[in-house]
mmCIF file of C-alpha atoms and ligand atoms in Angstrom:
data_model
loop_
_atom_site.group_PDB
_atom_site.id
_atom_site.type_symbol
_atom_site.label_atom_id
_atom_site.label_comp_id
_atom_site.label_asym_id
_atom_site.label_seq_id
_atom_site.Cartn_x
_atom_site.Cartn_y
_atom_site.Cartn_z
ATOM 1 C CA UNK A 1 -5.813 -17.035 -16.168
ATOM 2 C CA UNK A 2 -6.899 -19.541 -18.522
ATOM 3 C CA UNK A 3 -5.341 -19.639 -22.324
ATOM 4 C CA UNK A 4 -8.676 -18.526 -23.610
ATOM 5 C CA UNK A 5 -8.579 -15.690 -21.329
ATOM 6 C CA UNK A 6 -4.957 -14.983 -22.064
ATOM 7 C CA UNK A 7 -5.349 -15.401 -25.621
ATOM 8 C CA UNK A 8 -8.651 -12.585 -25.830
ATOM 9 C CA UNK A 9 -6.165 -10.174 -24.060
ATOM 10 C CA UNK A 10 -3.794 -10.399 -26.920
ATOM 11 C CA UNK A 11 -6.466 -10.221 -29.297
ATOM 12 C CA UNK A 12 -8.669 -7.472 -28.062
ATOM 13 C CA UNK A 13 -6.454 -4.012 -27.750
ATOM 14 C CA UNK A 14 -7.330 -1.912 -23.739
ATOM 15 C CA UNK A 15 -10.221 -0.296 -24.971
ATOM 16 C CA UNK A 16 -9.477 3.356 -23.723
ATOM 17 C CA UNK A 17 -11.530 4.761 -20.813
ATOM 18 C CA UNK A 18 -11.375 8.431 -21.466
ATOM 19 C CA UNK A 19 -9.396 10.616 -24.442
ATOM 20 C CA UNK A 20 -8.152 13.845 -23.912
ATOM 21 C CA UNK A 21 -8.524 16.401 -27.222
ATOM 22 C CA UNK A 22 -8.270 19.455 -28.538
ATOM 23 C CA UNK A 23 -10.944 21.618 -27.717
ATOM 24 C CA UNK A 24 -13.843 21.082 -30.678
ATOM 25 C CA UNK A 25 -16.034 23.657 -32.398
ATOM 26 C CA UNK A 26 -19.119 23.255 -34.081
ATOM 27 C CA UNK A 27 -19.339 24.495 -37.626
ATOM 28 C CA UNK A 28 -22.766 24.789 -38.282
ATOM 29 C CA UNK A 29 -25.278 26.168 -35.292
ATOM 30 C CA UNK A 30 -28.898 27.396 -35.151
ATOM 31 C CA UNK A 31 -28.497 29.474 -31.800
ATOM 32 C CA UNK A 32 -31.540 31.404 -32.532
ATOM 33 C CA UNK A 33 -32.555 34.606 -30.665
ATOM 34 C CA UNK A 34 -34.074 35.930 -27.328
ATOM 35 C CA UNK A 35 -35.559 32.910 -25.164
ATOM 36 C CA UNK A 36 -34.501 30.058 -26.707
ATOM 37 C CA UNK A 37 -30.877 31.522 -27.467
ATOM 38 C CA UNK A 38 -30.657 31.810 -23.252
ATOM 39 C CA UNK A 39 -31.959 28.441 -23.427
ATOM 40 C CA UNK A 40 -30.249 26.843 -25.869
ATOM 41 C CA UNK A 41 -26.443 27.946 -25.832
ATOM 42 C CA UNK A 42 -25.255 26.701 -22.731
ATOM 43 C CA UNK A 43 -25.439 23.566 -24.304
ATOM 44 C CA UNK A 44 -23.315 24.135 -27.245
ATOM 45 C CA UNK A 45 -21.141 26.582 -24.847
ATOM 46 C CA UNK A 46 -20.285 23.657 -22.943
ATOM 47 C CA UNK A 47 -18.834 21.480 -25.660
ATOM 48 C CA UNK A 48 -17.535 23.550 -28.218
ATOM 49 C CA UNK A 49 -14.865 26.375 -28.075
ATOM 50 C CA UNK A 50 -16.277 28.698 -31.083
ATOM 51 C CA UNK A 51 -19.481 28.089 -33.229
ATOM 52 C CA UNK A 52 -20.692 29.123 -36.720
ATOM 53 C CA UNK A 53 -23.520 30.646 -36.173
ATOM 54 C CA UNK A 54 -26.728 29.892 -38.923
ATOM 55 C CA UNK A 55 -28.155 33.000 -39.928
ATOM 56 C CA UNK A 56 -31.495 32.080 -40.412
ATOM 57 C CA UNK A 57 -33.663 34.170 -37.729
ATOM 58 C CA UNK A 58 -36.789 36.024 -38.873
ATOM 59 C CA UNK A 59 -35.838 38.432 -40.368
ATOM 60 C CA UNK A 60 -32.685 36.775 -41.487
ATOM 61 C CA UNK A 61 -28.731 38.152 -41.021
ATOM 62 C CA UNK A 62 -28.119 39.659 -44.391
ATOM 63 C CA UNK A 63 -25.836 42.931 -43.140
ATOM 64 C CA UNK A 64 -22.480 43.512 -41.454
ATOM 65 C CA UNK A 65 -24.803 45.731 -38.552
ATOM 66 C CA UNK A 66 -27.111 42.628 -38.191
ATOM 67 C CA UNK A 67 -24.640 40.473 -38.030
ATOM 68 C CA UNK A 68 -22.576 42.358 -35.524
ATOM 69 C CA UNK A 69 -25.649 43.110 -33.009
ATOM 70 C CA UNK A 70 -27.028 39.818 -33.114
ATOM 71 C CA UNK A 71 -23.409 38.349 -32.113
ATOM 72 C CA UNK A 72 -23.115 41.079 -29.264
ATOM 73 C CA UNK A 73 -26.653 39.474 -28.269
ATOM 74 C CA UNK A 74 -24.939 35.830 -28.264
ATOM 75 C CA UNK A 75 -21.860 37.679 -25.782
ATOM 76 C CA UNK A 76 -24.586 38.500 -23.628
ATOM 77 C CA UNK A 77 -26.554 35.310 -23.588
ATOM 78 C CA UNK A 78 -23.064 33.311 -22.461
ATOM 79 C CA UNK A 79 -23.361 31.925 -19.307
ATOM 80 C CA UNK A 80 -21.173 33.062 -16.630
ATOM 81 C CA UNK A 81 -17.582 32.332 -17.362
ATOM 82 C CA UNK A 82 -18.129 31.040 -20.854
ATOM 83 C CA UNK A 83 -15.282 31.658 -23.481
ATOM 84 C CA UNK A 84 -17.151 30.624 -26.492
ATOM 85 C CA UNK A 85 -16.722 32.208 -29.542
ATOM 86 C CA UNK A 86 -19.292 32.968 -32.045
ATOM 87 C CA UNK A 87 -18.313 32.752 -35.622
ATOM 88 C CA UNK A 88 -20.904 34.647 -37.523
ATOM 89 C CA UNK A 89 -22.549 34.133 -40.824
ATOM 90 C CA UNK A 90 -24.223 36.350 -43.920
ATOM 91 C CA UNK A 91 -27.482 34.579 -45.192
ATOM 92 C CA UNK A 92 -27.711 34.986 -49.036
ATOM 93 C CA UNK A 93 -30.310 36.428 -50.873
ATOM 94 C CA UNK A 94 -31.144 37.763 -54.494
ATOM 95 C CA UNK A 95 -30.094 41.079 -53.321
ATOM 96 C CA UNK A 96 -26.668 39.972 -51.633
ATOM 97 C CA UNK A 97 -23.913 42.709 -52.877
ATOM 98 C CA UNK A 98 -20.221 42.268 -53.278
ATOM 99 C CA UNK A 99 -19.389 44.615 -51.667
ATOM 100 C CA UNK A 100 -21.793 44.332 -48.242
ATOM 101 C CA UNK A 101 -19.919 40.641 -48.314
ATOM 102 C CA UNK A 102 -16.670 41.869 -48.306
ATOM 103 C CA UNK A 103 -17.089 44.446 -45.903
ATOM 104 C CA UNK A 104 -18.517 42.175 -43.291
ATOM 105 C CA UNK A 105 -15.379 39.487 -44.097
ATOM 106 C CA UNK A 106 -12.655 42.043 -43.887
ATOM 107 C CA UNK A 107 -13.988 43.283 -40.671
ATOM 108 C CA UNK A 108 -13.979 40.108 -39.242
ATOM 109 C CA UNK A 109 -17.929 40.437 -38.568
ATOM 110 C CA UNK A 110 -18.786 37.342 -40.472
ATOM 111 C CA UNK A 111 -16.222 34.008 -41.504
ATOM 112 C CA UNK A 112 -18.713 32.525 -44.392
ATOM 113 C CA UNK A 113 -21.889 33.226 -46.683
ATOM 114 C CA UNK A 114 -24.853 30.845 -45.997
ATOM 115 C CA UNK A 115 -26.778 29.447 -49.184
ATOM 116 C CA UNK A 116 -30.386 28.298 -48.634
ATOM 117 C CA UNK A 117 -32.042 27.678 -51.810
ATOM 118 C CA UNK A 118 -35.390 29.728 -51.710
ATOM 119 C CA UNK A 119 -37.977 27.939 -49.427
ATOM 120 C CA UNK A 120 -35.777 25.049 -49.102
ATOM 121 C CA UNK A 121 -35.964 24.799 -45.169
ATOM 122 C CA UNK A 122 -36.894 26.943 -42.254
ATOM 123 C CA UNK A 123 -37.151 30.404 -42.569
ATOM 124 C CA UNK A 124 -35.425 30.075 -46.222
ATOM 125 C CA UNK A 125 -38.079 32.088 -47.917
ATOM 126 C CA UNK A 126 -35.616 34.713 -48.428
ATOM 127 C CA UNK A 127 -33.145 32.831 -49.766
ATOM 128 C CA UNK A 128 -31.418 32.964 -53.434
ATOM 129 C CA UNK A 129 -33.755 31.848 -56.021
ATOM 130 C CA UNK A 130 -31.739 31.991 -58.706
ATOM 131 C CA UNK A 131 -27.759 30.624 -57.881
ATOM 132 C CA UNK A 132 -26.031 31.714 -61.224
ATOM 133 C CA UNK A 133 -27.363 35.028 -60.995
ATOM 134 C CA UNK A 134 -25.126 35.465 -57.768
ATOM 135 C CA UNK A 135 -22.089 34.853 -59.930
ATOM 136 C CA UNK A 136 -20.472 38.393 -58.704
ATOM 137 C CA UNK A 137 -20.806 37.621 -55.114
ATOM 138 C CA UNK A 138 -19.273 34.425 -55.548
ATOM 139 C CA UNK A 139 -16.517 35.823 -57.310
ATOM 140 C CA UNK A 140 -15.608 38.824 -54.998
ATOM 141 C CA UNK A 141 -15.862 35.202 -52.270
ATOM 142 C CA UNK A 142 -13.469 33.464 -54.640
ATOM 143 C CA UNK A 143 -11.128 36.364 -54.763
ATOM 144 C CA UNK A 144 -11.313 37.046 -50.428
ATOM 145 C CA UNK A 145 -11.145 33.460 -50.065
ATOM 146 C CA UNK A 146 -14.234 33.463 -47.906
ATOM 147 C CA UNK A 147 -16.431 30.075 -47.821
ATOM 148 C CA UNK A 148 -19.818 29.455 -49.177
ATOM 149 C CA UNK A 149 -21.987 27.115 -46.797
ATOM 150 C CA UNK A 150 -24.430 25.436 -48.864
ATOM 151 C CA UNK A 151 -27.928 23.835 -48.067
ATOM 152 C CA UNK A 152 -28.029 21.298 -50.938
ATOM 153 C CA UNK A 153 -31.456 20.889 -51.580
ATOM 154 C CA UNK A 154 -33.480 20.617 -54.799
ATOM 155 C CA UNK A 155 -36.549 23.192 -53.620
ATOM 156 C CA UNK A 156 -38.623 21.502 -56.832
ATOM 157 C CA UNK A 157 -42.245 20.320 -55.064
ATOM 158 C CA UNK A 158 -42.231 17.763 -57.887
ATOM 159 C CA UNK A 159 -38.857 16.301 -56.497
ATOM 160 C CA UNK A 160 -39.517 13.675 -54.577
ATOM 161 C CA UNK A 161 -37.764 14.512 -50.714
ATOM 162 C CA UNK A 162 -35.472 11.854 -50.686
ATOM 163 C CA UNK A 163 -34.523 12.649 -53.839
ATOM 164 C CA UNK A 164 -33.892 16.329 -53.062
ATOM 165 C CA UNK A 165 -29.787 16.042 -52.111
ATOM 166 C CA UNK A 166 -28.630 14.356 -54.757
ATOM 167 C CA UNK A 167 -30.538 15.853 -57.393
ATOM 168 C CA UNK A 168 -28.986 19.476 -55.887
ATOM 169 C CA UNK A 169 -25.599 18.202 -56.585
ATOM 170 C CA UNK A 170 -26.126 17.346 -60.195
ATOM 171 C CA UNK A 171 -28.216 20.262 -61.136
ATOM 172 C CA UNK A 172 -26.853 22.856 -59.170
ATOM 173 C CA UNK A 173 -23.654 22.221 -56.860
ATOM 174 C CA UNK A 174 -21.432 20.746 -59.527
ATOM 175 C CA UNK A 175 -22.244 23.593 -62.256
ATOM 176 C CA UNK A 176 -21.671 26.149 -59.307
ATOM 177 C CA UNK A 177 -18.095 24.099 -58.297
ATOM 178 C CA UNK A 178 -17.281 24.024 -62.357
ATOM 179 C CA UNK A 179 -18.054 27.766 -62.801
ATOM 180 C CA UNK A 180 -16.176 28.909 -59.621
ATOM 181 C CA UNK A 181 -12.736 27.203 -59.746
ATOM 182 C CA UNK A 182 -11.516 28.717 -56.596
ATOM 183 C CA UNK A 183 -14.715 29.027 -54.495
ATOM 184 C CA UNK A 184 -14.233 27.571 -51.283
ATOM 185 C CA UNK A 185 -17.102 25.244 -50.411
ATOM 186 C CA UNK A 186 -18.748 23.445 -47.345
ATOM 187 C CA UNK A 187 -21.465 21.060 -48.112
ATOM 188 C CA UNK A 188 -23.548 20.962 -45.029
ATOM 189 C CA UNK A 189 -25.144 17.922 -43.124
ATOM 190 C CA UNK A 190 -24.140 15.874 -46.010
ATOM 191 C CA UNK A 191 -26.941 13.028 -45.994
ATOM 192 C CA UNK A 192 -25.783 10.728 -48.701
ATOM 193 C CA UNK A 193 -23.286 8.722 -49.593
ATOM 194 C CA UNK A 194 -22.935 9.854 -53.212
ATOM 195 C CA UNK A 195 -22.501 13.546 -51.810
ATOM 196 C CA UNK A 196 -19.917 12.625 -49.303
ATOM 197 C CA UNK A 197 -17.875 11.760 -52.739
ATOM 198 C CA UNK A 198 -18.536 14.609 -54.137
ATOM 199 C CA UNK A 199 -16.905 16.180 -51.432
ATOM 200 C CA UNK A 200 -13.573 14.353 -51.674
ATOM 201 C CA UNK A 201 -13.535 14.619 -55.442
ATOM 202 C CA UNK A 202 -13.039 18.217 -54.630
ATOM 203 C CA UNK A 203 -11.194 18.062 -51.320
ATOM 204 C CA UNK A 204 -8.619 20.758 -52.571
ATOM 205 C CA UNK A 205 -11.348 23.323 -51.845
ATOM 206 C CA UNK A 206 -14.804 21.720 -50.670
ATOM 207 C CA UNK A 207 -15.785 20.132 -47.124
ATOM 208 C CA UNK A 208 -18.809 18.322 -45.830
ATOM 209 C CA UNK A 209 -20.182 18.741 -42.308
ATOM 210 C CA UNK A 210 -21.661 15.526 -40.646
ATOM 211 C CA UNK A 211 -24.242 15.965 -38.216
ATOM 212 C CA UNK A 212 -24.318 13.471 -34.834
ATOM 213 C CA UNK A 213 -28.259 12.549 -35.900
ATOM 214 C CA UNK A 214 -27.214 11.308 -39.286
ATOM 215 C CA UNK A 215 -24.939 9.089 -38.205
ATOM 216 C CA UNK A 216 -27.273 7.592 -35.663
ATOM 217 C CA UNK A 217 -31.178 7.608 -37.397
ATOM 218 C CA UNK A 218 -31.657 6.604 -40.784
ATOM 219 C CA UNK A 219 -34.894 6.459 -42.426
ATOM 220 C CA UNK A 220 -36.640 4.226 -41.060
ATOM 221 C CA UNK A 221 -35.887 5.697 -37.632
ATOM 222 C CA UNK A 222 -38.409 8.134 -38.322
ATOM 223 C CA UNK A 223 -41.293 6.185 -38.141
ATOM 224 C CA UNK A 224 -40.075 3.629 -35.274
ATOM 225 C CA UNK A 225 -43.208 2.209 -33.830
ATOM 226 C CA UNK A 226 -44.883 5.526 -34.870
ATOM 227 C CA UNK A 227 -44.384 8.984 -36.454
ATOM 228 C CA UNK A 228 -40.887 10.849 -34.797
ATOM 229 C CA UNK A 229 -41.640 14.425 -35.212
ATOM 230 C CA UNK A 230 -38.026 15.307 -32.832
ATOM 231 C CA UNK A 231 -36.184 13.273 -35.296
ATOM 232 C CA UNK A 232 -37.721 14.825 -38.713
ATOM 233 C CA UNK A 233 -34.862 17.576 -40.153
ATOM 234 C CA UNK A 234 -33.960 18.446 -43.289
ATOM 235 C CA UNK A 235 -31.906 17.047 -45.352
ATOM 236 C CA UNK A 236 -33.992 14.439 -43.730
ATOM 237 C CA UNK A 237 -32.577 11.024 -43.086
ATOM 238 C CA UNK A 238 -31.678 8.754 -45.947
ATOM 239 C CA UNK A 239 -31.438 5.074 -46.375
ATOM 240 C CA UNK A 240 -29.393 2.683 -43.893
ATOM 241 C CA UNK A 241 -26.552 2.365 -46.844
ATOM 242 C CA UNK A 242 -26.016 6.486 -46.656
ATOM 243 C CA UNK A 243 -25.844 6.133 -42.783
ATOM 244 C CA UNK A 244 -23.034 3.577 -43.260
ATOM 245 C CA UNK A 245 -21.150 5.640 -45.574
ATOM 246 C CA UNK A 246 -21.383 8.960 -43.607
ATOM 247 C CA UNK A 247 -20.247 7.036 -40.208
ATOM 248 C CA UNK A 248 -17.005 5.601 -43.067
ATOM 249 C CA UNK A 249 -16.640 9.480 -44.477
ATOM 250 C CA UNK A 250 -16.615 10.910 -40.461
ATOM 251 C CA UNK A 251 -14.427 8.548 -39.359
ATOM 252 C CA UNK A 252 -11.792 7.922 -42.277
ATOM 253 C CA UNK A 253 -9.343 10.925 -41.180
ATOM 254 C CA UNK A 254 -10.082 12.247 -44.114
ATOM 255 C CA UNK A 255 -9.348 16.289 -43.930
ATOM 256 C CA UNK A 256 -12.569 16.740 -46.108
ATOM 257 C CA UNK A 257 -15.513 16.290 -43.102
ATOM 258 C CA UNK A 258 -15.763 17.335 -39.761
ATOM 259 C CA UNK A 259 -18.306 18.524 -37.366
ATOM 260 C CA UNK A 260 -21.291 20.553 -37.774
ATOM 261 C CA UNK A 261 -23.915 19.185 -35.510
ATOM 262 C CA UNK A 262 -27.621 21.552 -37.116
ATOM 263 C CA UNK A 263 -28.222 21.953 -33.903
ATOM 264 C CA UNK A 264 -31.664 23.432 -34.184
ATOM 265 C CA UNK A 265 -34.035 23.722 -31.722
ATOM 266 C CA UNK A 266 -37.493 24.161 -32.180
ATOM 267 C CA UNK A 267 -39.975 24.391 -29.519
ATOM 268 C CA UNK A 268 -42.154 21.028 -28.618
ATOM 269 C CA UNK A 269 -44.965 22.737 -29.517
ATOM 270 C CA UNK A 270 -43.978 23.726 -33.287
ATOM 271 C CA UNK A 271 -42.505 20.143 -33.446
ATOM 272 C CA UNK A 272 -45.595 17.983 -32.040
ATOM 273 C CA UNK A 273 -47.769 19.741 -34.528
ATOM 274 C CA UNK A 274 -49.879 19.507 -37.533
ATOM 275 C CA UNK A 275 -47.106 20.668 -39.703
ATOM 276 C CA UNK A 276 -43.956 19.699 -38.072
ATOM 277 C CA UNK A 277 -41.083 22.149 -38.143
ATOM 278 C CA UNK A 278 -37.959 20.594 -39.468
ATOM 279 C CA UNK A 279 -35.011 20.411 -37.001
ATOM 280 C CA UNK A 280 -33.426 18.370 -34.189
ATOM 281 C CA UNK A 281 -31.535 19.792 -31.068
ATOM 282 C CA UNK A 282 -28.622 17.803 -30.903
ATOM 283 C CA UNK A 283 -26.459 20.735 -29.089
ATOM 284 C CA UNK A 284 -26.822 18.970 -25.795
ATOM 285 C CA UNK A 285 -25.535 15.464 -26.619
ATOM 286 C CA UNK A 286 -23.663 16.023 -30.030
ATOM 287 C CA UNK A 287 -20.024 14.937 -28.527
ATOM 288 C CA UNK A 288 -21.338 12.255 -26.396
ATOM 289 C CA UNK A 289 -22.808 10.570 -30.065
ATOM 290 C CA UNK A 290 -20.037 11.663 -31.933
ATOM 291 C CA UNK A 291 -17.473 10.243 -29.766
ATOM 292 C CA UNK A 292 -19.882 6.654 -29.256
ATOM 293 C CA UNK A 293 -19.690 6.310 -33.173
ATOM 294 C CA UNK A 294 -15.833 6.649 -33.306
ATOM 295 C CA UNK A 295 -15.367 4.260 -30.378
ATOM 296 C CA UNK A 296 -17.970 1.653 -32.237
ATOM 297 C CA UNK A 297 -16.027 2.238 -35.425
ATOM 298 C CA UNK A 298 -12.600 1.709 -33.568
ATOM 299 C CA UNK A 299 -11.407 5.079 -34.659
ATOM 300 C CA UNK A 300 -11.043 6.908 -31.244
ATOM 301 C CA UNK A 301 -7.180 7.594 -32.513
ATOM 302 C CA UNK A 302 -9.278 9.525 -35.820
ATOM 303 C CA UNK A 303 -11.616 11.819 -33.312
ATOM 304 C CA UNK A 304 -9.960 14.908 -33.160
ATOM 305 C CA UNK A 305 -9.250 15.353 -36.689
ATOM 306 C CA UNK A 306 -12.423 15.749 -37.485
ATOM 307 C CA UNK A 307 -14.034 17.385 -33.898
ATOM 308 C CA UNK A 308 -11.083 19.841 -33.579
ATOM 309 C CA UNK A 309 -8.735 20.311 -36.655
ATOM 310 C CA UNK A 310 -10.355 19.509 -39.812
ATOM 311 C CA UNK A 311 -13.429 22.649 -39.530
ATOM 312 C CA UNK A 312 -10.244 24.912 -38.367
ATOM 313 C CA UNK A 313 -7.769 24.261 -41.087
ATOM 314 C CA UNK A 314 -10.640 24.743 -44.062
ATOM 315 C CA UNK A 315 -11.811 27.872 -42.777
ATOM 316 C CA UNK A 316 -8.323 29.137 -42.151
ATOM 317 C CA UNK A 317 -8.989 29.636 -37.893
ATOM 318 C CA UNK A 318 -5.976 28.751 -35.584
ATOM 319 C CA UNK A 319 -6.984 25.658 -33.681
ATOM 320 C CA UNK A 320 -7.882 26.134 -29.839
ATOM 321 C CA UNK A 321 -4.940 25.458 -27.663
ATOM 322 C CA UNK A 322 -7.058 24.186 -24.690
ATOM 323 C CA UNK A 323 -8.431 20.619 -24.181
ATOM 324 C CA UNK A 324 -11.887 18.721 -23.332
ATOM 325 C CA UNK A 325 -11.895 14.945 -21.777
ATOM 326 C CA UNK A 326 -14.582 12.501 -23.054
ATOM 327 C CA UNK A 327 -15.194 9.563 -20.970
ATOM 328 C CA UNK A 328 -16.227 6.334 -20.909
ATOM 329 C CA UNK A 329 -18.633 6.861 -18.457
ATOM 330 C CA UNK A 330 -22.613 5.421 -17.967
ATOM 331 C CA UNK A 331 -24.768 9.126 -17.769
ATOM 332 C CA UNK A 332 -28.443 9.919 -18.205
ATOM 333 C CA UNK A 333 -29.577 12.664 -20.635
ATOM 334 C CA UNK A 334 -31.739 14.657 -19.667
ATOM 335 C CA UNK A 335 -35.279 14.419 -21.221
ATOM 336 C CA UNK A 336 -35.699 18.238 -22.489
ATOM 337 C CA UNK A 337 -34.575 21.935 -21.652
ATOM 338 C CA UNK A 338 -37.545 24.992 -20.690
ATOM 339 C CA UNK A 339 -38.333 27.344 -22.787
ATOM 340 C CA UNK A 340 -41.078 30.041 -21.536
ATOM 341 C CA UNK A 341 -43.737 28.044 -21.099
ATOM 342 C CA UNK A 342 -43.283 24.836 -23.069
ATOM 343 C CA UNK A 343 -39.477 22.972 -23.695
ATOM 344 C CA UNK A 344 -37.042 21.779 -26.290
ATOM 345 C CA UNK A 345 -37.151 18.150 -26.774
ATOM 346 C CA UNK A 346 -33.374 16.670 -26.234
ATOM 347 C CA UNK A 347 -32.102 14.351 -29.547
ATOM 348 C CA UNK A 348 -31.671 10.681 -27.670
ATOM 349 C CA UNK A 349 -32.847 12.637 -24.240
ATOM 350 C CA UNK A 350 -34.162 10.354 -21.551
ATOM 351 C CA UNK A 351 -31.611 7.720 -22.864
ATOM 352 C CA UNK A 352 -28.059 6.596 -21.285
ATOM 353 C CA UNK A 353 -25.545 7.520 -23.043
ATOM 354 C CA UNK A 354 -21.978 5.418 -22.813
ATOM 355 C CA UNK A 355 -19.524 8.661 -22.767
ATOM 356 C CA UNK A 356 -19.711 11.730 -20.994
ATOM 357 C CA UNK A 357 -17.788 15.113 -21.019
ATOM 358 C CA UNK A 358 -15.428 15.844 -18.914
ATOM 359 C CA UNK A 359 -12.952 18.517 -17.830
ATOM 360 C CA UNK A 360 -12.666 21.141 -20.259
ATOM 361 C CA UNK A 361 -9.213 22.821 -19.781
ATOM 362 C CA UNK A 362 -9.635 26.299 -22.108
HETATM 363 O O1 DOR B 401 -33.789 20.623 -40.064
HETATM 364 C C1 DOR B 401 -33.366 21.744 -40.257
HETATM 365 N N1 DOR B 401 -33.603 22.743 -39.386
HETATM 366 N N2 DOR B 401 -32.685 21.984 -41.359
HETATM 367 C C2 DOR B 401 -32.323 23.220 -41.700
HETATM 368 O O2 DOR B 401 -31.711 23.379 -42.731
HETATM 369 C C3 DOR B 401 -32.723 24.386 -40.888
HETATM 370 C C4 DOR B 401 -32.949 23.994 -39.505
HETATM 371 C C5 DOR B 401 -33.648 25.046 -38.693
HETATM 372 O O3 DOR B 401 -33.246 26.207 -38.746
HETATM 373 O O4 DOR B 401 -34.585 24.696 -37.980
HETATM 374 ZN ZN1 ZN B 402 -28.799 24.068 -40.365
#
């Protein structure tokens, strides 16, 4: 061995071959209903012990009963020998009550509220169009200790959609955070870096979820030698600078972020359309990305913090005893999964991906 050689050994630590975690959930799912749920949760099933489930079908989950049948439909839809766990949500509206919220908490039905700003993304026309006039739902949530998940976006046409984030946070998440002192708060697919400090500034009692698409597209990505419909979603992708700090805020170990992947899938046909609908399905390869960004970021020791513990310990959930094995292993991804008569278009499907999923030990 010559000195050179001996000398790169010394400098460059064993770069590890495989890790062995905690089993990982997924905070934030679009599982959706009937064909595409069958289609679409083995996926998620496969990588993640217990989901939360987004309750945006048409019509939306607003009641305990809807709630409760639509996860009985998810037990059904779980392929053969599947353990995973739904975690089910209540989507908001003008006509959310106290007391329906409650209910559905204490019965364990649902584990959070979901906040879409009216018309801010798909199927969020019958969302809250007025936040401060929720102010007794959100305190009956303050008092049960039950989490709102917020879609922080400005639904003003005149705002421009870059824009749309950050101008949420100043007009309506930081009034909401100062006039509910104890609320417990998730900031979803946090897009920018100015939110993801937002988010630690109120760490006590506020998380962000990071997606495995923002920390791989930015901008630009979107319009790579031609118009991306599978990579639009909303919060669409910022500027190169807010990918940098999300991949910082995901991999810091700070107790703040973890995963939520917006897996949502929308059929090729809605996507390659006129009017694109807004969503990527990153449920098949979300821990093969995530785990690629914490190996190029050296932080493989920081991974399951934020895949495994992080999501648990905010929302108060005992962490999952069994284990999953990532891998550094060379595997193609396949291209895109049937749905009746068309597909779902895989986010970085077709491409080889550096790690793989292993053995998962429940
Ligand atoms: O891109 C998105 N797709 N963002 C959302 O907030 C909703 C989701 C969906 O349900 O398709
Ligand atoms: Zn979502």
């Amino acid at each position: 061995m010559s000195v050179t050689e001996m000398f790169d050994r010394a400098a460059t630590p064993k770069r590890a071959d495989s890790i062995t975690i905690r089993r990982p959930d997924d905070f934030h799912v679009h599982l959706r209903d009937g064909a595409m749920l069958q289609a679409v949760l083995p996926f998620t099933a496969a990588q993640f012990a217990r989901g939360v489930i987004m309750p945006n079908l048409v019509p939306p989950v607003t009641t305990v009963a809807a709630a409760s049948a639509y996860r009985e439909r998810i037990f059904a839809a779980r392929p053969e020998g599947s353990d995973f766990q739904p975690l089910m949500t209540c989507y908001l509206t003008d006509a959310t009550t106290p007391d329906e919220i409650e209910k559905g908490f204490k019965d364990g039905v649902w584990v959070a509220a979901k906040l879409y700003p009216a018309g801010a993304t798909t199927n969020a026309h019958y969302g809250v169009t007025d936040i401060p006039n929720l102010a007794p739902v959100f305190e009956r949530m303050e008092k049960i200790g039950m989490p709102v998940l917020i879609h922080g976006e400005s639904t003003d046409p005149a705002v421009d959609i870059f824009d749309r984030e950050a101008v949420f946070m100043e007009q309506s998440l930081l009034p909401l955070l100062r006039r509910h002192a104890g609320l417990k708060v998730v900031v979803e697919h946090v897009t920018t870096a100015e939110t993801a400090d937002i988010v630690r500034a109120h760490a006590t009692r506020a998380a962000g979820t990071i997606t495995p698409h923002h920390l791989v597209i930015n901008r630009t990505s979107l319009f790579q030698g031609g118009l991306r419909p599978h990579l639009y979603c909303l919060p669409v992708a910022k500027r190169e600078h807010h990918r940098l700090a999300l991949r910082k805020a995901a991999t810091s170990g700070e107790t703040c972020f973890f995963i939520g992947t917006d897996t949502a899938p929308h059929r090729r046909t809605a996507k390659e359309a006129e009017c694109c609908s807004a969503g990527v399905f990153g449920g098949a390869t979300a821990l093969q990305t995530y785990v690629q960004v914490f190996d190029e970021e050296n932080a493989l020791d920081r991974f399951e913090a934020f895949a495994s513990v992080n999501g648990a310990r905010f929302y108060g959930l005992e962490l999952n005893r069994g284990t999953i094995v990532l891998e550094r292993r060379e595997a193609p991804i396949l291209a895109a999964v049937a749905v009746d008569d068309t597909e779902v278009v895989v986010f970085r499907g077709g491409e080889t991906l550096p790690w793989s999923v292993g053995k998962v030990s429940p």
